[in-house]
mmCIF file of C-alpha atoms in Angstrom:
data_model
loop_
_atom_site.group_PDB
_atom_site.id
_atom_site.type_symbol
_atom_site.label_atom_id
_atom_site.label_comp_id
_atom_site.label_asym_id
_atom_site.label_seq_id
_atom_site.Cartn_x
_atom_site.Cartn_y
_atom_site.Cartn_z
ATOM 1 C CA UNK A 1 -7.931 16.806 -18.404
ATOM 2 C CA UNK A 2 -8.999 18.337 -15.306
ATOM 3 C CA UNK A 3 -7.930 21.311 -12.617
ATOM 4 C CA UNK A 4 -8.955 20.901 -9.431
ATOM 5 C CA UNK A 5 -9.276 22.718 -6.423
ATOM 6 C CA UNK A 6 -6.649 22.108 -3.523
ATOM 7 C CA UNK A 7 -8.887 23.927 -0.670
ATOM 8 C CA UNK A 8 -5.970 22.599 1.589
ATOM 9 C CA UNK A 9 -2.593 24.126 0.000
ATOM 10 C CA UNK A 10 -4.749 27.244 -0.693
ATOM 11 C CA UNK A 11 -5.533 28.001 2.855
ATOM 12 C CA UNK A 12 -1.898 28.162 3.625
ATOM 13 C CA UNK A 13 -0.769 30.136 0.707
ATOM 14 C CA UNK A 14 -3.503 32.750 0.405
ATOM 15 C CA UNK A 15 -3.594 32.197 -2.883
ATOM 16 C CA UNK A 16 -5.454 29.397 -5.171
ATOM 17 C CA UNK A 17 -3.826 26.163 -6.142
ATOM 18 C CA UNK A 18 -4.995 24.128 -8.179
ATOM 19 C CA UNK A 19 -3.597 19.955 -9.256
ATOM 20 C CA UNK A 20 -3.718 19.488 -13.124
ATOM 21 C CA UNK A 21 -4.977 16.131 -13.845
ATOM 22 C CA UNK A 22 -3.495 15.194 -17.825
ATOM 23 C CA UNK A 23 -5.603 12.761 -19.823
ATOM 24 C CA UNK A 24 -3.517 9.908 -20.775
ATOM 25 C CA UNK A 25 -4.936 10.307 -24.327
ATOM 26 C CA UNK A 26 -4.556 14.024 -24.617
ATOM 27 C CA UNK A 27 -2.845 14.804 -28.051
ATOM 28 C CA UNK A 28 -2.683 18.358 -27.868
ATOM 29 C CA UNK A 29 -2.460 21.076 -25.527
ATOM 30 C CA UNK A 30 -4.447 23.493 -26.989
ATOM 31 C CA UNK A 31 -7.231 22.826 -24.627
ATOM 32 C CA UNK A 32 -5.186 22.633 -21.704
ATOM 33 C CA UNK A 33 -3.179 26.325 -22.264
ATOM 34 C CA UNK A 34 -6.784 27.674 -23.122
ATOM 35 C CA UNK A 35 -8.208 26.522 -19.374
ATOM 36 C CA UNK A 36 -4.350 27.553 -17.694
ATOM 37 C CA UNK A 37 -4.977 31.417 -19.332
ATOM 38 C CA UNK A 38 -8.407 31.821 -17.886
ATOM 39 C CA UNK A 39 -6.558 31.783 -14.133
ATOM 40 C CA UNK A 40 -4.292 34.548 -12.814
ATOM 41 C CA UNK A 41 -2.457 34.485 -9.803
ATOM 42 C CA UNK A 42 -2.563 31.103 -8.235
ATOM 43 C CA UNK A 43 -0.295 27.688 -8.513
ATOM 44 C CA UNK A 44 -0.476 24.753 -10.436
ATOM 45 C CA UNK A 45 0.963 21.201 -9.838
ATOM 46 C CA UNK A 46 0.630 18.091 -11.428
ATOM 47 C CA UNK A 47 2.129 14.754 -11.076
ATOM 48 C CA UNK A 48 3.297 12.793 -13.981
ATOM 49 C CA UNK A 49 4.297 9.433 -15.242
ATOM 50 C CA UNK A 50 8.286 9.706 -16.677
ATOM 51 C CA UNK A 51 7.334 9.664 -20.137
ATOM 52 C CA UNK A 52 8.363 12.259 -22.912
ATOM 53 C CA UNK A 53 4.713 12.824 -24.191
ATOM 54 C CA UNK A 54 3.780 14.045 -20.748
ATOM 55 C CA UNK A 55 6.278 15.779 -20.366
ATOM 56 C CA UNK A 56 6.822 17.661 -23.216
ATOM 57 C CA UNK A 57 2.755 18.516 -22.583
ATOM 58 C CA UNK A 58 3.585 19.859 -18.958
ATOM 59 C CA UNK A 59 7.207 21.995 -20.129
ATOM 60 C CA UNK A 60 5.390 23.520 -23.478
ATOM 61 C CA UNK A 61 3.456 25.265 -20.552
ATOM 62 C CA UNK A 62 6.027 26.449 -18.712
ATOM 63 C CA UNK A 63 5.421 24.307 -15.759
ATOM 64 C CA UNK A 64 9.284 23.109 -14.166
ATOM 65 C CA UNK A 65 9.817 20.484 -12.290
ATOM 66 C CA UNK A 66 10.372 20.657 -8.854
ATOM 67 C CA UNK A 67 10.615 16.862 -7.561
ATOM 68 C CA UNK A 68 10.425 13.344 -7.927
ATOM 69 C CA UNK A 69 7.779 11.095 -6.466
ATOM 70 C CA UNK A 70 7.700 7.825 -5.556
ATOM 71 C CA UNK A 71 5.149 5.121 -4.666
ATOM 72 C CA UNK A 72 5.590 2.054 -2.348
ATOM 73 C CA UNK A 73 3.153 -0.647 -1.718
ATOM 74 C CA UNK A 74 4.054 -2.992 0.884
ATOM 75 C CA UNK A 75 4.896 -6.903 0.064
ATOM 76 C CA UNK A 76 2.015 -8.099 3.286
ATOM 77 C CA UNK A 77 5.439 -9.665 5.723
ATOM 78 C CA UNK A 78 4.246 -10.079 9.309
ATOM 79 C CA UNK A 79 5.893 -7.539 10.917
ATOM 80 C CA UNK A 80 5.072 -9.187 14.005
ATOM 81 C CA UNK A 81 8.023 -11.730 12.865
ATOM 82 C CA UNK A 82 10.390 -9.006 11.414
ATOM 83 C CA UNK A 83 10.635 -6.512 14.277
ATOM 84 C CA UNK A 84 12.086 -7.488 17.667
ATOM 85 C CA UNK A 85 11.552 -4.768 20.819
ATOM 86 C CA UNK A 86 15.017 -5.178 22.228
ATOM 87 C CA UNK A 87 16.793 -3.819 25.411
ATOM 88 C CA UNK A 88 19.387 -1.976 24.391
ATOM 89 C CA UNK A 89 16.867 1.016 24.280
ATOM 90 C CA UNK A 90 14.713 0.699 27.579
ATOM 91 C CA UNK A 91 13.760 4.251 27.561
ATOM 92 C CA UNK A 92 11.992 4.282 24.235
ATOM 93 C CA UNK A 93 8.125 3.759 23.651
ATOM 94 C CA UNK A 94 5.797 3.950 21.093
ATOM 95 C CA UNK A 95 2.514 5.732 21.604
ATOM 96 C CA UNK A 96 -0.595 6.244 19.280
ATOM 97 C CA UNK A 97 -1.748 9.657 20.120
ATOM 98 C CA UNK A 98 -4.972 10.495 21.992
ATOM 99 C CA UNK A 99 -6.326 14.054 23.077
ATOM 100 C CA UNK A 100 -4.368 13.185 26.595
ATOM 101 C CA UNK A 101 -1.007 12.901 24.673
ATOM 102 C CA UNK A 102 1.468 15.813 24.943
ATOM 103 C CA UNK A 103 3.122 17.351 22.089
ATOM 104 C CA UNK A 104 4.474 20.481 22.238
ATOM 105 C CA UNK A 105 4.701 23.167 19.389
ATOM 106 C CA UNK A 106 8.210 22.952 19.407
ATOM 107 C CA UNK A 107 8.168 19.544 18.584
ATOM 108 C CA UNK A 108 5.211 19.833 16.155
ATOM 109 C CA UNK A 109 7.312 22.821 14.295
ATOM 110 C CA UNK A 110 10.558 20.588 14.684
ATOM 111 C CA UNK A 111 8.819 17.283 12.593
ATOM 112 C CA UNK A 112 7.286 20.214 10.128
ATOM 113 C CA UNK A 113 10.851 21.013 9.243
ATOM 114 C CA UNK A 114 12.359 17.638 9.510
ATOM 115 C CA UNK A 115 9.629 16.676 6.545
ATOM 116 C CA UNK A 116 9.154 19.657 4.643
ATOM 117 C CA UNK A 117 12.692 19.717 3.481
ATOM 118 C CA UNK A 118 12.380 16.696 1.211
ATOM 119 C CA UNK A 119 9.336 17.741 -0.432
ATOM 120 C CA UNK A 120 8.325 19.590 -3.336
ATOM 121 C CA UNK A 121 6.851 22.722 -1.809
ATOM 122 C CA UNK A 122 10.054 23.231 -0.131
ATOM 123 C CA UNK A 123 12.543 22.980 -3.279
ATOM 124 C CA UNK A 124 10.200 25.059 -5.247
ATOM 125 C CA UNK A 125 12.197 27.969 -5.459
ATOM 126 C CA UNK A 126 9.221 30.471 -5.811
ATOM 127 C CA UNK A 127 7.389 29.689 -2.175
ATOM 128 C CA UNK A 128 8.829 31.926 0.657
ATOM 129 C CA UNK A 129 10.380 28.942 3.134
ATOM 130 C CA UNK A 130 7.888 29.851 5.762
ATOM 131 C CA UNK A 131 4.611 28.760 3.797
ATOM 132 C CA UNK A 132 6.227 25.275 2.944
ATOM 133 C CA UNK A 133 7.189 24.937 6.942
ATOM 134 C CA UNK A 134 3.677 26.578 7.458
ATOM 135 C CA UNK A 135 2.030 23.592 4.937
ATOM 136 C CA UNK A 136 3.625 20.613 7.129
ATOM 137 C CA UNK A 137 2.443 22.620 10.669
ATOM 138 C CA UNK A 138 -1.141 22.513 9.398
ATOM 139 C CA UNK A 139 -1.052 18.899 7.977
ATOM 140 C CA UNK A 140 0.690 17.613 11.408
ATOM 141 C CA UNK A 141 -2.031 19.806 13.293
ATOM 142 C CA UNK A 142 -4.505 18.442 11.196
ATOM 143 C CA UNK A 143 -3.587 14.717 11.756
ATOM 144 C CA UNK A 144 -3.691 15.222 15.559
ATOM 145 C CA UNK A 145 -6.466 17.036 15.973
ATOM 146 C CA UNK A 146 -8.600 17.258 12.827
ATOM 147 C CA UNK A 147 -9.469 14.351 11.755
ATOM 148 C CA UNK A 148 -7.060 13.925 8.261
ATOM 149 C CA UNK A 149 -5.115 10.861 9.829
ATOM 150 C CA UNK A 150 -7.078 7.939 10.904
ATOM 151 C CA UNK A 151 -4.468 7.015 13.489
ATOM 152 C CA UNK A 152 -1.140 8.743 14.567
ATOM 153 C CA UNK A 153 1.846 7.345 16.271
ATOM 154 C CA UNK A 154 5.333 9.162 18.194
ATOM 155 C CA UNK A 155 7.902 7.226 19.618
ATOM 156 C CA UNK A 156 9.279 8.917 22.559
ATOM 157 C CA UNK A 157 13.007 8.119 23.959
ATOM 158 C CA UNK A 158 13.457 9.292 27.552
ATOM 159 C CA UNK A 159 9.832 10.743 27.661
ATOM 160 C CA UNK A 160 10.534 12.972 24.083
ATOM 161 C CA UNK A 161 9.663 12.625 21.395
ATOM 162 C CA UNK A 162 11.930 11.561 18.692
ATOM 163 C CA UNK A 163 9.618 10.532 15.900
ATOM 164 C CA UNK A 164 6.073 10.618 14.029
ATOM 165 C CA UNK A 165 3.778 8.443 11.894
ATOM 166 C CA UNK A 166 0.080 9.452 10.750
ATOM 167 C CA UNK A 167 -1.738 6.929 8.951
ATOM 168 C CA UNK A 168 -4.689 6.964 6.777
ATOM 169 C CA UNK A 169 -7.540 4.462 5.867
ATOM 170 C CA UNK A 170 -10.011 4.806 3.320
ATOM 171 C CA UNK A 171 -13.711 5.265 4.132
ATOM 172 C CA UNK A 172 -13.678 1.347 2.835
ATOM 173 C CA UNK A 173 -11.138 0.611 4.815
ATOM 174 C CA UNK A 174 -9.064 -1.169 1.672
ATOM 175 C CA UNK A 175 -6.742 1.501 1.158
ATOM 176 C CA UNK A 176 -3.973 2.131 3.851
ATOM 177 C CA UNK A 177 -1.295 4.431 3.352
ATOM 178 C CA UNK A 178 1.812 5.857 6.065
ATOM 179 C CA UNK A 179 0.797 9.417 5.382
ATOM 180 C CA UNK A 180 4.011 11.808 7.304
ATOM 181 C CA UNK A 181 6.674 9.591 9.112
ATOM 182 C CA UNK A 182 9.914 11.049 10.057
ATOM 183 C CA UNK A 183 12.794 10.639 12.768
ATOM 184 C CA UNK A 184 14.548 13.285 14.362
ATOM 185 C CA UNK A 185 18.188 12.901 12.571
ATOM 186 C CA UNK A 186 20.574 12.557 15.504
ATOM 187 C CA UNK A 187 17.972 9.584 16.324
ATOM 188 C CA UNK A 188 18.200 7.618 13.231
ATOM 189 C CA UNK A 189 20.236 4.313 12.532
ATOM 190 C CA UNK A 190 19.610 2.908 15.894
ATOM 191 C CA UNK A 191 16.296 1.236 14.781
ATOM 192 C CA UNK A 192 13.317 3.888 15.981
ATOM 193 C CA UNK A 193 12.150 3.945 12.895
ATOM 194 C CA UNK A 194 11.742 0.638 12.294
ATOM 195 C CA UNK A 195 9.607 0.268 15.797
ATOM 196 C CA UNK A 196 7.436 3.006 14.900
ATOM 197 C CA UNK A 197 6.842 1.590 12.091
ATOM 198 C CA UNK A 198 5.780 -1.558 12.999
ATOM 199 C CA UNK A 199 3.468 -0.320 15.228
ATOM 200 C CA UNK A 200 1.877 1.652 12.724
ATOM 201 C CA UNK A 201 1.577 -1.487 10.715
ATOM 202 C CA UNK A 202 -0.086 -3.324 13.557
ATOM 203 C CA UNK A 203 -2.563 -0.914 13.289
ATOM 204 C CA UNK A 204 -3.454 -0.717 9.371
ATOM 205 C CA UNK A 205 -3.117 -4.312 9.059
ATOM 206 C CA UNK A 206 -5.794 -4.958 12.028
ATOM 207 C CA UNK A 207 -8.092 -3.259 9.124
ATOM 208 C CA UNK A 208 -7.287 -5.675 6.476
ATOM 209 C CA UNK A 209 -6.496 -3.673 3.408
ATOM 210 C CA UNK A 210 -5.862 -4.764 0.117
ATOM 211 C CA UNK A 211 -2.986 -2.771 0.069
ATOM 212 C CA UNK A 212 -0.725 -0.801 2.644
ATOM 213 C CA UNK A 213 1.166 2.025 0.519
ATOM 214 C CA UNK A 214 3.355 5.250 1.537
ATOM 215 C CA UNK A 215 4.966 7.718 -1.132
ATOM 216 C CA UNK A 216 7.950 9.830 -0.814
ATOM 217 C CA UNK A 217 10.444 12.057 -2.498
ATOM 218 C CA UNK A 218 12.594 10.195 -5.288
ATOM 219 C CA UNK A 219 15.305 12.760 -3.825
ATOM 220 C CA UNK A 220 15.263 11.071 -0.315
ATOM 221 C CA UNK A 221 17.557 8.262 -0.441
ATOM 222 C CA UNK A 222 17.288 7.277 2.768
ATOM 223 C CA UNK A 223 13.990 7.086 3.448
ATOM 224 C CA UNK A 224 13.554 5.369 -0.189
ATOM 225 C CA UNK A 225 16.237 2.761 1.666
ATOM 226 C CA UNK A 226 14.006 2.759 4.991
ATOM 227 C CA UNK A 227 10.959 1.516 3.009
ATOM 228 C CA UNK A 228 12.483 -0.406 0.841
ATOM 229 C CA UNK A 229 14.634 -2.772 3.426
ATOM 230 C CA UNK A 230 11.084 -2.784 5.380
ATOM 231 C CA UNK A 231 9.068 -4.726 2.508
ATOM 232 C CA UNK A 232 7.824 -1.998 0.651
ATOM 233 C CA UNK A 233 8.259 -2.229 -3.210
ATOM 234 C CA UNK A 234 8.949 0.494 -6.082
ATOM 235 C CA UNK A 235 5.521 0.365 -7.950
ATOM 236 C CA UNK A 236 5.117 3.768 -9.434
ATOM 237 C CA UNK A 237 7.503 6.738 -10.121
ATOM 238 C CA UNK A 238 5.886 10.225 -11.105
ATOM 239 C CA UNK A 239 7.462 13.223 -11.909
ATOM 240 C CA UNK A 240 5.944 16.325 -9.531
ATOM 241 C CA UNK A 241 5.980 19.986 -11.959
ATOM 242 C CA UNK A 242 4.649 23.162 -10.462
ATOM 243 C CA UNK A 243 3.666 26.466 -12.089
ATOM 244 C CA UNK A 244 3.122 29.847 -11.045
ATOM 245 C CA UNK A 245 1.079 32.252 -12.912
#
């Protein structure tokens, strides 16, 4: 068992938070309640596998659950051979961003709400709305110009832009993961996403990982049916529990 410090969450909040790591052999949550009484006004969160031991562990301390996760790793298709740049939309473009790229904070503030609505800060009932926006701000600000993603891409139709990706690489380079991705709504089914995608791809697969991975929120069926008719398979589903003391 282990609690650990989220420096990034609490910078947002004001307040500590703190992920609760749960032994797979733990048989008793004595010593878990003991460590959760020596804190006082912070959050916890936790991710679990669906299994009743775990959580029976998590709801005998009053944690609730807030969301579902779930974890994609890619099947390795070419998407050089799956993805075709057609001409029905002459006006759209993919561009990784560079320091010269212009993104206004409208549009960074209008991706932050486009992805904090599926996720778990934003459906746990006790966070004010404007931290969870506030959480996906800072993370897309921090991708751009800080050094968390290792690449990031927008797709722009008629010169705005419509959609973002942020990758990440390990230091090893054998872990890649599609870190935020989203597509502004009245933009989706006409195959943006699938083009930013791919070019996203290109990139992590120019690395050569052992594996190319990308979670999201068991709640959001359609970007669980975005991944999943672009090669990525199901290979772990975790329950997400948050508690407030």
């Amino acid at each position: 068992m282990n609690i650990l410090f989220d420096n990034f969450d609490s910078s947002i909040f004001g307040k500590n938070v703190y992920r609760v790591s749960i032994d797979p052999l733990i048989d008793s949550i004595h010593e878990l309640k003991n460590e959760i009484q020596k804190f006082n006004n912070v959050i916890f969160y936790c991710f679990i596998p669906v299994d009743s031991r775990y959580i029976d562990i998590v709801e005998n301390l009053d944690f609730h659950l807030v969301s579902i996760r779930n974890t994609y790793v890619h099947r390795g298709i070419d998407f050089l051979h799956e993805v075709k740049i057609v001409d029905a939309h002459p006006s759209c473009i993919v561009k990784e961003f560079t320091k010269e790229t212009s993104i206004s904070q409208d549009s960074i503030q209008s991706f932050a709400n486009l992805i904090r609505q599926v996720n778990r800060y934003y459906k746990d009932e006790k966070i004010p709305k404007d931290k969870s926006q506030a959480i996906y701000v800072r993370w897309i600000e921090n991708s751009l110009w800080n050094g968390l993603a290792s690449k990031s891409f927008f797709i722009f139709f008629e010169d705005n832009p419509i959609g973002i990706c942020t990758t990440r690489l390990s230091d090893d380079r054998t872990d890649a993961r599609i870190d935020l991705f989203g597509i502004l709504p009245q933009f989706r089914g006409r195959g943006f996403g699938k083009l930013l995608l791919f070019e996203a791809m290109k990139y992590l697969y120019a690395n050569n990982p052992k594996r190319v991975w990308v979670a999201t929120a068991g709640e959001n069926i359609q970007a669980n049916r975005f991944f999943q008719r672009n090669h990525f398979l199901l290979s772990n589903v975790e329950l997400v529990y948050h508690k407030h003391v």
